[in-house]
mmCIF file of C-alpha atoms in Angstrom:
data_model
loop_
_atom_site.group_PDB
_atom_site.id
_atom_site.type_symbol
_atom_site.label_atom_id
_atom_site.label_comp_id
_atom_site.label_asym_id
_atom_site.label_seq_id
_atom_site.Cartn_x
_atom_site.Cartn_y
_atom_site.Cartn_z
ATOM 1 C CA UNK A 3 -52.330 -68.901 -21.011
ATOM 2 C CA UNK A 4 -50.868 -66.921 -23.939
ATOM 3 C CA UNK A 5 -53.285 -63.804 -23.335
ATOM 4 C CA UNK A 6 -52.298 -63.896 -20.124
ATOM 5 C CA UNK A 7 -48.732 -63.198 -20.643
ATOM 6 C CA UNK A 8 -50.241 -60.219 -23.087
ATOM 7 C CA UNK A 9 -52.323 -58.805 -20.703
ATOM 8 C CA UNK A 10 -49.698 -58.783 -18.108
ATOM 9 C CA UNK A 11 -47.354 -55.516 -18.990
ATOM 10 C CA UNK A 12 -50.865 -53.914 -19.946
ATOM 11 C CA UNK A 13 -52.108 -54.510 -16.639
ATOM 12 C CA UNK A 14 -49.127 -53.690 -14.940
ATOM 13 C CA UNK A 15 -48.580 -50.262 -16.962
ATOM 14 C CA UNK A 16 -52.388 -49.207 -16.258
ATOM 15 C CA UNK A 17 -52.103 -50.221 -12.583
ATOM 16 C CA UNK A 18 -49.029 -47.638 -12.269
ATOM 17 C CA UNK A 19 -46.528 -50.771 -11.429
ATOM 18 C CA UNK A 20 -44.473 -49.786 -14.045
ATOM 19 C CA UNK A 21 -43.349 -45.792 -15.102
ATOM 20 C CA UNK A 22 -41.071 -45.002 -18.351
ATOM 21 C CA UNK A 23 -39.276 -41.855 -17.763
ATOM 22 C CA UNK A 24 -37.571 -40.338 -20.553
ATOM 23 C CA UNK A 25 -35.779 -36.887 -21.118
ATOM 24 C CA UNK A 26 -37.188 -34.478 -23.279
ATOM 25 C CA UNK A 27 -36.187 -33.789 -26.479
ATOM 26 C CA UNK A 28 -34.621 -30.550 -25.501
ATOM 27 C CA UNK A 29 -32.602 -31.457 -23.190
ATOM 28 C CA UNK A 30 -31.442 -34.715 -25.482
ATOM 29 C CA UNK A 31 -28.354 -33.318 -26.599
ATOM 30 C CA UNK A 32 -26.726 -33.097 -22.680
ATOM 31 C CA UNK A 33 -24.275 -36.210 -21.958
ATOM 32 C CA UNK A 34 -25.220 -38.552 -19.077
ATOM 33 C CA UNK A 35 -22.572 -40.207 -17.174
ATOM 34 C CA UNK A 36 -22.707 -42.495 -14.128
ATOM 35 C CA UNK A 37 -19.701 -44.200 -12.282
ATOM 36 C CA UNK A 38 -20.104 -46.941 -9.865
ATOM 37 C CA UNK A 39 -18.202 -47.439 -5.999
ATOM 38 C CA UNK A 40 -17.271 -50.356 -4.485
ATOM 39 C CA UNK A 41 -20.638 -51.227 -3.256
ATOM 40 C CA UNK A 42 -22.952 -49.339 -5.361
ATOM 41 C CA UNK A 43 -23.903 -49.570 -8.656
ATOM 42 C CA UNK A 44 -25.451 -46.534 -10.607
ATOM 43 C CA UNK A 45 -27.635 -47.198 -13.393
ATOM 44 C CA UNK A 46 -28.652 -45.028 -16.308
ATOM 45 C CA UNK A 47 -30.621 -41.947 -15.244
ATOM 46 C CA UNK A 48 -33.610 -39.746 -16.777
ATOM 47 C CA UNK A 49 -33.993 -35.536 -16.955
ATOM 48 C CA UNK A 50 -37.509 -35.416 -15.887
ATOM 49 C CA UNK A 51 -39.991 -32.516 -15.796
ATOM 50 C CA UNK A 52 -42.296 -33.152 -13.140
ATOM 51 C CA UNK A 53 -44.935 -30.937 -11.453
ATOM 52 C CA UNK A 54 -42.677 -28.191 -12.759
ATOM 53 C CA UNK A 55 -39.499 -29.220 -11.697
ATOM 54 C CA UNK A 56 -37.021 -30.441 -13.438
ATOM 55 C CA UNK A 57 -35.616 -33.628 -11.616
ATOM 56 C CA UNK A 58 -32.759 -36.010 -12.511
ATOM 57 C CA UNK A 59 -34.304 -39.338 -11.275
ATOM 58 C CA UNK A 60 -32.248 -43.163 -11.369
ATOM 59 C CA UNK A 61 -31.725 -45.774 -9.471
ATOM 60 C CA UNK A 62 -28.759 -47.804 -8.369
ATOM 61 C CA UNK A 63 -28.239 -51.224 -6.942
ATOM 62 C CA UNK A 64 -26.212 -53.109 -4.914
ATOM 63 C CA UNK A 65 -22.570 -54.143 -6.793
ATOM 64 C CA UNK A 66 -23.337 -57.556 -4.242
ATOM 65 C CA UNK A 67 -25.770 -59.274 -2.017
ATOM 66 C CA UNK A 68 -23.870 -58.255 1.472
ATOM 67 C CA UNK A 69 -23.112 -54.815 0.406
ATOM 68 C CA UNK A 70 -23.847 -52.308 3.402
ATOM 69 C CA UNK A 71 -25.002 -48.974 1.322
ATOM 70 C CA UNK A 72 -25.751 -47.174 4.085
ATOM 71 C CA UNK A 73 -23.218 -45.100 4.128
ATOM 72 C CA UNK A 74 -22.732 -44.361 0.465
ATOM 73 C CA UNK A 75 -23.934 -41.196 -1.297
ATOM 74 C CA UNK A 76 -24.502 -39.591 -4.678
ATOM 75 C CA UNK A 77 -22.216 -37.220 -6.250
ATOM 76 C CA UNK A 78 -24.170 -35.259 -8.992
ATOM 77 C CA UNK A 79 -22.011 -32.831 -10.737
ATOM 78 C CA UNK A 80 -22.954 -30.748 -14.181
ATOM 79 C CA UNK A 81 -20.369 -29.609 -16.560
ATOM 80 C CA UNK A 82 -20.052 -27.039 -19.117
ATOM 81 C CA UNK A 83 -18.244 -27.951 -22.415
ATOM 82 C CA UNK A 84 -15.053 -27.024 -21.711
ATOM 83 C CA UNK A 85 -14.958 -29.225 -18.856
ATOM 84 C CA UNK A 86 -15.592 -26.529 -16.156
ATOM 85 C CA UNK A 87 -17.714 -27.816 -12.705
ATOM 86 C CA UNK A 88 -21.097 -25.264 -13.184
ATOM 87 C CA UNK A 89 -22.948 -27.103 -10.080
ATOM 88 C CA UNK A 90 -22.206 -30.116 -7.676
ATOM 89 C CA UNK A 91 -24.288 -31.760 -5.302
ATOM 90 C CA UNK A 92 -24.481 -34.285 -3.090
ATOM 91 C CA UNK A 93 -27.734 -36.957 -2.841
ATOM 92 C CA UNK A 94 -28.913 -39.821 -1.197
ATOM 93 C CA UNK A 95 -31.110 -42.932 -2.820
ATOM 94 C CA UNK A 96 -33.951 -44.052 -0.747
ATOM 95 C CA UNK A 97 -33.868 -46.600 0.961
ATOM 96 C CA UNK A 98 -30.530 -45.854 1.659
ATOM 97 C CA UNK A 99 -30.028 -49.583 2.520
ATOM 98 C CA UNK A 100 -30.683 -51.132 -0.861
ATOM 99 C CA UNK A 101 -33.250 -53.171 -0.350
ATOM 100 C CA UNK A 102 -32.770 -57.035 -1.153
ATOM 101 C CA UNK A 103 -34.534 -58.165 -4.488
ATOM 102 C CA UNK A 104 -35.606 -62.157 -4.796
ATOM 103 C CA UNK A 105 -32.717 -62.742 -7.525
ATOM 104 C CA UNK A 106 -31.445 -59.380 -8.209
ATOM 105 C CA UNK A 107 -29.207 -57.684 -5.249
ATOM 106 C CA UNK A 108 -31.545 -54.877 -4.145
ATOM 107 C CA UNK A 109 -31.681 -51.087 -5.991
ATOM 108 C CA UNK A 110 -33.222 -47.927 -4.532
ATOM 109 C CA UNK A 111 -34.367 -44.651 -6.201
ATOM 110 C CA UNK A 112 -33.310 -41.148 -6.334
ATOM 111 C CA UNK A 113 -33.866 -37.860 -7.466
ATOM 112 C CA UNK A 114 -32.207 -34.701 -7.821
ATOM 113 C CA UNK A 115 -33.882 -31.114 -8.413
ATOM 114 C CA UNK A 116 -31.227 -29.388 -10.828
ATOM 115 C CA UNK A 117 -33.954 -26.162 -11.362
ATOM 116 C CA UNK A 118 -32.650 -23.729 -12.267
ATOM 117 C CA UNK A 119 -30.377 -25.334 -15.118
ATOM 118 C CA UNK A 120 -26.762 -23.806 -15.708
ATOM 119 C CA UNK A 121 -26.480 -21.906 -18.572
ATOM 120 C CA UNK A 122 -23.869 -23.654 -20.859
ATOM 121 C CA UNK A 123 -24.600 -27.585 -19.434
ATOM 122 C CA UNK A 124 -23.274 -30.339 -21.546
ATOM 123 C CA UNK A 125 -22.620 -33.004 -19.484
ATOM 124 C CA UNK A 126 -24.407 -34.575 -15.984
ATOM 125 C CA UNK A 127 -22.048 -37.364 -14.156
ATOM 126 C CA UNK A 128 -23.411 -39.118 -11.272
ATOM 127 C CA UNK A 129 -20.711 -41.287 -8.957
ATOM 128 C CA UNK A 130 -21.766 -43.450 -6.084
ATOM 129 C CA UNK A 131 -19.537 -42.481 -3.114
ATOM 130 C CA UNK A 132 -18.708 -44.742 -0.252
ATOM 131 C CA UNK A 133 -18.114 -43.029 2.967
ATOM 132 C CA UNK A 134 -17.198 -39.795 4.248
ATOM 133 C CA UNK A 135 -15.887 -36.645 1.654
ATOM 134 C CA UNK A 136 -12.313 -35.459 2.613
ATOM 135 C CA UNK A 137 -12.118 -31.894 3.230
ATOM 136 C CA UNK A 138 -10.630 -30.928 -0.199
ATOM 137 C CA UNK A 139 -13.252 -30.572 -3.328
ATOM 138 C CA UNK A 140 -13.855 -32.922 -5.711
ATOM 139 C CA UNK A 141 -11.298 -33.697 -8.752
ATOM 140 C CA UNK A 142 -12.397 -32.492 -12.077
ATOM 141 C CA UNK A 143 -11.496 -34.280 -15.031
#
């Protein structure tokens, strides 16, 4: 029974059930911030070069079990040092319903091409938004 359990997260990493993302080292040094809404919670996030591309790739999760998420959105936004917006965007997860987990209450995934990077980025904050944007930009703090 014991080499079971071993074999387990060897079998699951080989059979591609489980992927570590991690940023590289050169982009190590640029702060990662995520903020949660009402119904969404955003988990840590990964800079990822893939096929080329560099993507910023997460997932978030339901903040409860009845949650409705379809209407919620990502706010990415990348700052300079000083504090000044260089880029903001706007994502979805997928599925955009967070899917129900057995004891967890559901998460989806998402990425975000940021190629080309701003020159001068420090920090990366990602904000789950619930509902509609007003008409007036986004507050920078």
């Amino acid at each position: 029974m014991k080499r079971v359990l071993l074999l387990l997260p060897v079998i699951a990493l080989l059979s591609g059930c489980v992927m570590f993302l991690s940023t590289p080292p050169d982009l190590a040094h640029i702060v990662r911030e995520h903020t949660n809404s009402a119904k969404v919670k955003v988990r840590d996030f990964e800079l990822v070069r893939y096929k080329g591309r560099l993507l910023l790739a997460g997932k978030v999760g339901r903040q409860f079990f009845d949650a409705d998420t379809s209407k919620t959105h990502l706010d990415v936004t990348l700052y300079a040092a000083d504090g000044s917006v260089l880029r903001a965007l706007t994502s979805e997860f997928n599925p955009l319903q967070a899917a129900r987990g057995h004891r967890m209450p559901g998460s989806s995934d998402y990425q975000v091409v940021l190629d080309p990077l701003p020159p001068g980025l420090a920090r990366i904050d990602v904000r789950a938004h619930d509902g509609e944007h007003a008409s007036s930009p986004p507050l920078e703090h």
